[in-house]
Short mmCIF file of C-alpha atoms in Angstrom, two decimals:
data_model
loop_
_atom_site.label_atom_id
_atom_site.label_comp_id
_atom_site.label_asym_id
_atom_site.label_seq_id
_atom_site.Cartn_x
_atom_site.Cartn_y
_atom_site.Cartn_z
CA MET A 1 6.79 -28.41 4.80
CA PRO A 2 8.82 -30.09 7.59
CA ASP A 3 8.61 -33.90 7.66
CA ARG A 4 8.12 -33.75 11.42
CA PHE A 5 4.89 -31.81 10.98
CA LEU A 6 3.50 -34.15 8.30
CA ASN A 7 4.50 -37.21 10.32
CA GLN A 8 2.51 -35.86 13.26
CA MET A 9 -0.55 -35.39 11.02
CA SER A 10 -0.18 -38.94 9.70
CA GLN A 11 0.15 -40.34 13.21
CA THR A 12 -3.02 -38.54 14.31
CA LEU A 13 -4.92 -39.89 11.30
CA ALA A 14 -3.71 -43.42 12.07
CA GLU A 15 -4.95 -43.06 15.65
CA ILE A 16 -8.35 -41.86 14.44
CA GLU A 17 -8.54 -44.85 12.09
CA ALA A 18 -7.51 -47.32 14.83
CA GLU A 19 -10.19 -46.00 17.18
CA GLY A 20 -12.89 -46.51 14.54
CA LEU A 21 -13.53 -42.77 14.34
CA TYR A 22 -12.42 -42.09 10.76
CA LYS A 23 -15.09 -40.42 8.65
CA ARG A 24 -15.46 -41.39 4.99
CA GLU A 25 -17.56 -39.66 2.37
CA ARG A 26 -19.63 -41.40 -0.29
CA LEU A 27 -20.12 -39.69 -3.64
CA ILE A 28 -23.74 -39.02 -4.58
CA ALA A 29 -24.41 -39.02 -8.31
CA SER A 30 -27.99 -37.72 -8.30
CA PRO A 31 -30.06 -34.91 -6.83
CA GLN A 32 -30.78 -35.11 -3.12
CA GLY A 33 -34.04 -36.95 -2.50
CA GLY A 34 -35.81 -39.85 -0.83
CA GLU A 35 -33.78 -42.21 -3.02
CA ILE A 36 -30.35 -41.30 -4.36
CA ALA A 37 -27.65 -42.78 -6.59
CA VAL A 38 -24.34 -43.51 -4.88
CA GLY A 39 -21.98 -44.92 -7.46
CA GLU A 40 -23.86 -47.80 -9.08
CA ALA A 41 -26.17 -48.23 -6.09
CA HIS A 42 -29.63 -46.70 -5.65
CA VAL A 43 -30.37 -46.34 -1.96
CA ILE A 44 -33.00 -44.91 0.36
CA ASN A 45 -31.57 -41.82 2.05
CA LEU A 46 -32.34 -41.61 5.77
CA CYS A 47 -29.67 -39.15 6.87
CA ALA A 48 -30.29 -35.89 5.00
CA ASN A 49 -31.68 -32.69 6.56
CA ASN A 50 -34.10 -32.53 3.63
CA TYR A 51 -37.10 -32.54 5.97
CA LEU A 52 -39.76 -31.34 3.53
CA GLY A 53 -38.23 -32.97 0.45
CA LEU A 54 -37.62 -29.58 -1.21
CA ALA A 55 -33.99 -30.15 -2.23
CA ASP A 56 -35.03 -31.26 -5.73
CA HIS A 57 -38.43 -29.54 -5.86
CA PRO A 58 -39.20 -28.32 -9.41
CA ALA A 59 -40.39 -24.89 -8.22
CA LEU A 60 -37.10 -24.20 -6.41
CA ILE A 61 -35.06 -25.39 -9.36
CA ALA A 62 -37.08 -23.16 -11.72
CA ALA A 63 -36.66 -20.13 -9.44
CA ALA A 64 -32.90 -20.73 -9.26
CA LYS A 65 -32.66 -21.05 -13.06
CA ARG A 66 -34.54 -17.80 -13.57
CA ALA A 67 -32.23 -16.03 -11.18
CA LEU A 68 -29.17 -17.41 -12.98
CA ASP A 69 -30.49 -16.04 -16.26
CA GLU A 70 -31.63 -12.69 -14.87
CA ARG A 71 -29.13 -11.97 -12.06
CA GLY A 72 -26.01 -13.94 -12.91
CA PHE A 73 -23.96 -16.61 -11.17
CA GLY A 74 -22.45 -14.76 -8.22
CA MET A 75 -21.95 -11.32 -6.69
CA ALA A 76 -18.14 -11.29 -6.40
CA SER A 77 -18.42 -8.95 -3.44
CA VAL A 78 -19.42 -8.59 0.16
CA ARG A 79 -22.76 -7.01 0.95
CA PHE A 80 -21.70 -3.49 1.97
CA ILE A 81 -19.46 -2.90 -1.05
CA CYS A 82 -21.45 -3.98 -4.10
CA GLY A 83 -22.88 -7.36 -3.16
CA THR A 84 -26.49 -6.56 -2.28
CA GLN A 85 -29.19 -7.18 -4.85
CA ASP A 86 -32.85 -6.44 -4.28
CA LEU A 87 -33.26 -10.23 -4.05
CA HIS A 88 -31.17 -10.31 -0.87
CA ARG A 89 -33.36 -7.74 0.85
CA ALA A 90 -36.49 -9.47 -0.43
CA LEU A 91 -35.41 -12.74 1.18
CA GLU A 92 -34.48 -11.02 4.44
CA GLU A 93 -37.86 -9.33 4.56
CA ARG A 94 -39.68 -12.58 3.76
CA LEU A 95 -37.76 -14.42 6.49
CA ALA A 96 -38.55 -11.70 9.04
CA GLU A 97 -42.23 -11.75 8.16
CA PHE A 98 -42.40 -15.55 8.22
CA LEU A 99 -40.65 -15.74 11.60
CA GLY A 100 -42.53 -12.82 13.15
CA MET A 101 -39.41 -10.65 13.61
CA ASP A 102 -38.55 -7.03 12.76
CA ASP A 103 -35.81 -7.90 10.29
CA ALA A 104 -33.30 -10.55 9.25
CA ILE A 105 -29.71 -10.62 8.00
CA LEU A 106 -28.27 -13.25 5.64
CA TYR A 107 -25.02 -15.17 6.09
CA ALA A 108 -23.19 -17.79 4.06
CA ALA A 109 -24.28 -20.42 6.60
CA CYS A 110 -25.85 -20.58 10.05
CA PHE A 111 -22.39 -21.46 11.36
CA ASP A 112 -21.43 -17.93 10.32
CA ALA A 113 -24.65 -16.47 11.74
CA ASN A 114 -23.85 -17.97 15.14
CA GLY A 115 -20.15 -17.20 14.81
CA GLY A 116 -20.92 -13.55 14.12
CA LEU A 117 -23.72 -13.01 16.64
CA PHE A 118 -22.25 -12.72 20.12
CA GLU A 119 -19.11 -10.59 19.72
CA PRO A 120 -20.86 -7.50 18.24
CA LEU A 121 -23.63 -7.51 20.86
CA LEU A 122 -21.91 -8.41 24.13
CA GLY A 123 -18.75 -7.29 25.90
CA PRO A 124 -16.71 -8.26 28.99
CA GLU A 125 -19.31 -6.67 31.26
CA ASP A 126 -22.00 -9.05 29.91
CA ALA A 127 -22.72 -12.79 30.23
CA ILE A 128 -23.87 -15.70 28.10
CA VAL A 129 -25.58 -18.72 29.66
CA SER A 130 -25.35 -21.63 27.21
CA ASP A 131 -26.91 -25.11 27.09
CA ALA A 132 -24.30 -27.85 27.40
CA LEU A 133 -25.46 -29.57 24.20
CA ASN A 134 -25.51 -26.48 21.98
CA HIS A 135 -24.25 -26.77 18.43
CA ALA A 136 -20.54 -26.28 17.77
CA SER A 137 -21.26 -23.01 15.95
CA ILE A 138 -22.79 -21.50 19.10
CA ILE A 139 -19.84 -22.71 21.15
CA ASP A 140 -17.36 -21.21 18.69
CA GLY A 141 -19.31 -17.95 18.48
CA ILE A 142 -19.26 -17.62 22.26
CA ARG A 143 -15.50 -18.26 22.29
CA LEU A 144 -15.03 -15.24 20.01
CA CYS A 145 -16.90 -13.02 22.47
CA LYS A 146 -15.44 -11.48 25.63
CA ALA A 147 -18.60 -11.91 27.67
CA LYS A 148 -18.49 -14.06 30.81
CA ARG A 149 -19.51 -17.64 30.12
CA TYR A 150 -21.86 -19.87 32.11
CA ARG A 151 -23.12 -23.30 31.12
CA TYR A 152 -26.14 -25.30 32.24
CA GLY A 153 -26.93 -29.00 31.81
CA ASN A 154 -28.98 -29.88 28.79
CA SER A 155 -32.55 -28.63 29.38
CA ASP A 156 -31.93 -28.57 33.14
CA MET A 157 -34.09 -25.64 34.17
CA ALA A 158 -33.01 -25.67 37.82
CA ASN A 159 -29.38 -25.49 36.69
CA LEU A 160 -30.23 -22.71 34.23
CA GLU A 161 -31.82 -20.67 37.01
CA ARG A 162 -28.77 -21.16 39.23
CA GLN A 163 -26.50 -19.95 36.43
CA LEU A 164 -28.71 -16.91 35.86
CA GLN A 165 -28.60 -16.13 39.58
CA THR A 166 -24.81 -16.46 39.55
CA ALA A 167 -24.50 -14.16 36.55
CA ARG A 168 -26.69 -11.52 38.16
CA ALA A 169 -24.80 -11.86 41.45
CA ASP A 170 -21.60 -11.22 39.51
CA GLY A 171 -23.03 -7.82 38.52
CA VAL A 172 -23.12 -8.28 34.75
CA ARG A 173 -24.85 -5.73 32.55
CA HIS A 174 -26.69 -7.91 30.01
CA VAL A 175 -27.36 -11.66 30.11
CA MET A 176 -28.10 -13.75 27.02
CA ILE A 177 -29.42 -17.31 27.19
CA ALA A 178 -28.29 -19.32 24.15
CA THR A 179 -29.90 -22.62 23.18
CA ASP A 180 -30.63 -24.83 20.23
CA GLY A 181 -34.33 -25.09 19.48
CA VAL A 182 -33.74 -28.75 18.61
CA PHE A 183 -30.65 -30.62 19.80
CA SER A 184 -29.73 -32.27 16.55
CA MET A 185 -27.88 -35.34 17.79
CA ASP A 186 -30.83 -36.41 19.96
CA GLY A 187 -33.92 -34.85 18.39
CA TYR A 188 -34.81 -33.27 21.74
CA LEU A 189 -36.72 -29.99 21.81
CA ALA A 190 -35.54 -27.19 24.08
CA LYS A 191 -37.99 -26.29 26.85
CA LEU A 192 -38.68 -22.88 25.37
CA PRO A 193 -41.69 -21.90 27.50
CA GLU A 194 -39.73 -22.53 30.71
CA ILE A 195 -36.63 -20.84 29.34
CA ARG A 196 -38.74 -17.82 28.33
CA THR A 197 -40.14 -17.60 31.85
CA LEU A 198 -36.65 -17.65 33.37
CA ALA A 199 -35.36 -15.14 30.81
CA ASP A 200 -38.13 -12.71 31.76
CA LYS A 201 -37.59 -13.31 35.48
CA TYR A 202 -33.89 -12.44 35.27
CA GLY A 203 -34.08 -9.82 32.51
CA ALA A 204 -32.19 -11.96 29.99
CA VAL A 205 -32.19 -11.98 26.19
CA LEU A 206 -33.26 -15.36 24.69
CA MET A 207 -31.36 -16.54 21.61
CA VAL A 208 -32.40 -19.74 19.78
CA ASP A 209 -30.69 -21.61 16.92
CA ASP A 210 -33.64 -23.15 15.08
CA CYS A 211 -31.88 -24.87 12.18
CA HIS A 212 -33.58 -28.24 12.78
CA ALA A 213 -37.08 -26.79 13.15
CA THR A 214 -37.64 -23.90 10.71
CA GLY A 215 -40.06 -24.89 7.98
CA PHE A 216 -41.76 -27.85 9.63
CA MET A 217 -42.19 -27.44 13.39
CA GLY A 218 -45.27 -25.58 14.61
CA PRO A 219 -48.69 -25.05 13.01
CA ASN A 220 -47.22 -22.56 10.54
CA GLY A 221 -43.85 -24.26 10.11
CA ALA A 222 -42.09 -21.31 11.74
CA GLY A 223 -40.03 -23.46 14.11
CA THR A 224 -39.87 -24.20 17.82
CA PRO A 225 -41.25 -20.80 18.95
CA ASP A 226 -44.26 -21.51 16.70
CA HIS A 227 -44.49 -25.07 18.02
CA PHE A 228 -44.64 -23.91 21.64
CA GLY A 229 -46.44 -20.60 21.05
CA THR A 230 -43.52 -18.86 22.75
CA SER A 231 -41.66 -15.71 21.78
CA VAL A 232 -37.88 -15.55 21.52
CA ASP A 233 -35.70 -12.48 21.08
CA ILE A 234 -33.10 -13.58 18.53
CA LEU A 235 -33.49 -16.48 16.12
CA THR A 236 -30.79 -17.97 13.92
CA GLY A 237 -31.41 -20.55 11.23
CA THR A 238 -30.51 -21.96 7.85
CA LEU A 239 -31.61 -22.28 4.25
CA GLY A 240 -29.60 -25.51 4.10
CA LYS A 241 -32.12 -27.90 5.63
CA ALA A 242 -35.91 -27.71 5.26
CA LEU A 243 -35.78 -24.49 3.19
CA GLY A 244 -34.37 -26.18 0.10
CA GLY A 245 -31.18 -27.69 1.43
CA ALA A 246 -28.67 -25.49 -0.39
CA ILE A 247 -26.60 -23.11 1.72
CA GLY A 248 -27.10 -19.89 3.61
CA GLY A 249 -27.97 -18.83 7.13
CA TYR A 250 -29.68 -15.93 8.83
CA THR A 251 -30.26 -14.11 12.08
CA ALA A 252 -33.69 -12.61 12.74
CA GLY A 253 -34.60 -10.29 15.58
CA PRO A 254 -35.31 -6.71 16.72
CA GLN A 255 -34.34 -3.94 14.28
CA PRO A 256 -31.50 -2.44 16.39
CA VAL A 257 -29.91 -5.89 16.79
CA ILE A 258 -30.01 -6.61 13.05
CA ASP A 259 -28.76 -3.12 12.21
CA LEU A 260 -25.79 -3.48 14.57
CA LEU A 261 -24.93 -6.90 13.10
CA ARG A 262 -24.82 -5.30 9.63
CA GLN A 263 -22.28 -2.84 10.97
CA ARG A 264 -20.07 -5.14 13.03
CA SER A 265 -20.68 -8.86 12.41
CA ARG A 266 -17.43 -10.08 10.88
CA PRO A 267 -18.71 -13.11 8.92
CA TYR A 268 -21.26 -10.80 7.29
CA LEU A 269 -18.81 -8.01 6.56
CA PHE A 270 -16.03 -10.21 5.20
CA SER A 271 -17.85 -12.96 3.27
CA ASN A 272 -19.27 -12.88 -0.24
CA SER A 273 -23.00 -12.46 -0.68
CA LEU A 274 -25.14 -15.52 -1.26
CA PRO A 275 -25.50 -16.37 -4.98
CA PRO A 276 -28.69 -15.01 -6.57
CA ALA A 277 -29.92 -18.50 -7.48
CA VAL A 278 -29.78 -19.61 -3.83
CA VAL A 279 -31.56 -16.44 -2.70
CA ALA A 280 -34.35 -16.77 -5.26
CA ALA A 281 -34.90 -20.42 -4.37
CA GLY A 282 -35.03 -19.44 -0.69
CA ILE A 283 -37.84 -16.97 -1.39
CA GLU A 284 -39.69 -19.69 -3.30
CA ALA A 285 -39.17 -22.17 -0.45
CA ILE A 286 -40.81 -19.85 2.08
CA GLY A 287 -43.83 -19.55 -0.20
CA LEU A 288 -44.13 -23.32 -0.46
CA ILE A 289 -43.78 -23.71 3.31
CA GLU A 290 -46.52 -21.15 3.97
CA GLN A 291 -48.80 -23.40 1.89
CA GLY A 292 -47.12 -26.58 3.10
CA GLY A 293 -49.47 -28.06 5.66
CA ALA A 294 -49.69 -31.28 3.63
CA LEU A 295 -45.90 -31.59 3.46
CA ARG A 296 -45.57 -31.08 7.21
CA LYS A 297 -48.27 -33.65 7.91
CA ARG A 298 -46.57 -36.21 5.65
CA LEU A 299 -43.25 -35.58 7.39
CA HIS A 300 -44.66 -36.09 10.89
CA ASP A 301 -46.72 -39.10 9.79
CA ASN A 302 -43.54 -40.64 8.35
CA ALA A 303 -41.65 -39.93 11.57
CA ALA A 304 -44.34 -41.59 13.71
CA TYR A 305 -44.52 -44.63 11.40
CA TRP A 306 -40.73 -45.00 11.32
CA ARG A 307 -40.31 -44.69 15.07
CA ALA A 308 -43.04 -47.27 15.71
CA GLY A 309 -41.46 -49.67 13.21
CA LEU A 310 -38.01 -49.46 14.78
CA GLU A 311 -39.43 -49.88 18.28
CA ALA A 312 -41.34 -52.98 17.18
CA LEU A 313 -38.08 -54.47 15.90
CA GLY A 314 -36.46 -53.94 19.29
CA PHE A 315 -34.03 -51.11 18.60
CA ASP A 316 -32.96 -48.76 21.39
CA LEU A 317 -34.28 -45.30 20.45
CA LEU A 318 -34.08 -41.94 22.14
CA PRO A 319 -37.61 -40.70 22.95
CA GLY A 320 -39.03 -37.73 21.10
CA GLU A 321 -41.49 -36.20 18.65
CA HIS A 322 -39.01 -34.76 16.14
CA PRO A 323 -38.24 -36.29 12.70
CA ILE A 324 -34.73 -37.02 14.00
CA VAL A 325 -34.89 -40.61 15.33
CA PRO A 326 -31.52 -41.76 16.76
CA VAL A 327 -30.83 -45.50 16.94
CA MET A 328 -28.47 -45.98 19.89
CA LEU A 329 -25.59 -48.44 19.43
CA GLY A 330 -22.91 -47.40 21.94
CA GLU A 331 -19.62 -48.06 20.18
CA ALA A 332 -18.21 -46.27 17.14
CA LYS A 333 -17.09 -49.43 15.32
CA LEU A 334 -20.53 -50.99 15.75
CA ALA A 335 -22.18 -47.85 14.36
CA GLN A 336 -19.89 -47.96 11.33
CA GLU A 337 -20.45 -51.69 10.79
CA MET A 338 -24.20 -51.20 11.01
CA ALA A 339 -24.10 -48.31 8.54
CA THR A 340 -22.06 -50.40 6.09
CA ARG A 341 -24.48 -53.33 6.30
CA LEU A 342 -27.42 -50.99 5.82
CA PHE A 343 -25.82 -49.47 2.74
CA ASP A 344 -25.32 -52.94 1.31
CA GLY A 345 -29.02 -53.48 2.03
CA GLY A 346 -30.04 -50.37 0.10
CA VAL A 347 -30.26 -47.80 2.91
CA TYR A 348 -27.93 -44.81 3.26
CA VAL A 349 -27.28 -43.78 6.86
CA SER A 350 -24.24 -42.51 8.74
CA GLY A 351 -22.77 -43.58 12.04
CA PHE A 352 -22.33 -40.77 14.57
CA PHE A 353 -19.61 -41.13 17.17
CA PHE A 354 -17.07 -39.20 19.21
CA PRO A 355 -16.32 -36.30 18.97
CA VAL A 356 -19.70 -35.57 17.38
CA VAL A 357 -21.42 -37.33 20.29
CA PRO A 358 -19.97 -38.35 23.70
CA GLN A 359 -17.83 -41.47 24.06
CA GLY A 360 -19.97 -44.59 24.41
CA GLN A 361 -23.04 -42.96 22.84
CA ALA A 362 -22.43 -43.82 19.17
CA ARG A 363 -25.56 -44.05 17.11
CA ILE A 364 -27.13 -44.00 13.70
CA ARG A 365 -29.17 -40.82 13.41
CA THR A 366 -32.07 -41.48 11.08
CA GLN A 367 -34.01 -38.53 9.71
CA MET A 368 -37.41 -38.55 8.11
CA ASN A 369 -38.54 -36.38 5.23
CA ALA A 370 -41.76 -35.77 3.38
CA ALA A 371 -40.41 -37.22 0.12
CA LEU A 372 -40.20 -40.76 1.53
CA THR A 373 -43.02 -43.13 0.61
CA ARG A 374 -44.50 -45.76 2.90
CA ALA A 375 -43.07 -48.45 0.60
CA GLU A 376 -39.58 -46.98 1.00
CA LEU A 377 -39.96 -46.89 4.77
CA ASP A 378 -41.03 -50.54 4.78
CA ARG A 379 -37.99 -51.51 2.69
CA ALA A 380 -35.78 -49.53 5.08
CA LEU A 381 -37.28 -51.30 8.10
CA THR A 382 -36.57 -54.66 6.49
CA ALA A 383 -32.95 -53.59 5.93
CA PHE A 384 -32.66 -52.39 9.54
CA GLU A 385 -33.97 -55.71 10.80
CA ALA A 386 -31.43 -57.68 8.74
CA ALA A 387 -28.50 -55.42 9.66
CA GLY A 388 -29.50 -55.28 13.33
CA LYS A 389 -29.60 -59.06 13.59
CA ALA A 390 -26.31 -59.48 11.71
CA CYS A 391 -24.60 -57.02 14.05
CA GLY A 392 -26.15 -58.53 17.17
CA VAL A 393 -28.04 -55.34 17.99
CA ILE A 394 -31.47 -57.01 18.03
CA ALA A 395 -32.48 -60.61 18.52
#
């Protein structure tokens, strides 16, 4: 490899380091849970997407072990060649039923589900109107599509309507509105009822990425549409958060949409099938969630208690009702210093900064889960108070 190329990579890395934007990974030596082992330290984990605490649930582990014994380790194939077991269809059918959709299609991750959604369904005569804060996977999926692109300010309904009017004035055939159900850096919920009204008014398809809601938002845990009592047309999501925290994504929607994705969605056609153990645990997770009112209540009770505790200490929080509770700090180096002090105090969090969030909006994104006890939350609040005072964030 030419030295000039490697020198350029090294220079870029040095610049990232100098700006306080370098990301480092800590090695976890235990199952994911409310408390985890990181090296010799045992710390309270406040930054996992393990909303319902199912990542180390005995029932999911048992289901995965049975599948390993009965169905093997992996499929060594893509779905349409010889990579589809009855387990895969069973999970797709369970997801569709749970979400109130005709059918569902599995992917290796929701990044792939979003990456493979737009190009098969929309062409240059169509349009996509996308929220400005949508997840990177939606943005990348739209880039792969030849449809015209319009963007509206985050949850700005007047701006969304103007973009829909512009798209229709441009004479497009089909319009799709794309939005996150929950904007994961902020914990904000999309205004789905208002978006649904505008979609119907302008004859648009409504697509929602519900990764940070499926399993725990809404009376049945079926996500933001369930929370608002609002229908959506296409729903993407993940098995990698509340539904066990492993890997795997899906798209759910009308039968013709799912059937066409099976024929033409490139991440589906050219990626190995999900391992049987992951699929079996996913089926088990849906069953637990359907009976999981107590888990959802514990999660939301924890979130309310945590938010109130941080506010009482004087931290600057973004408002919201979601278990994501961002602590706003402003600068990347401050977020990293705060995260380091918290780790030393027995709390595992991560600083979020540019390019993950805009410049000047660095934060520590705390996330609640149902596995956390009140005693653990109290210990974490004590650690936040000490770290916040040491960093000059609170008085």
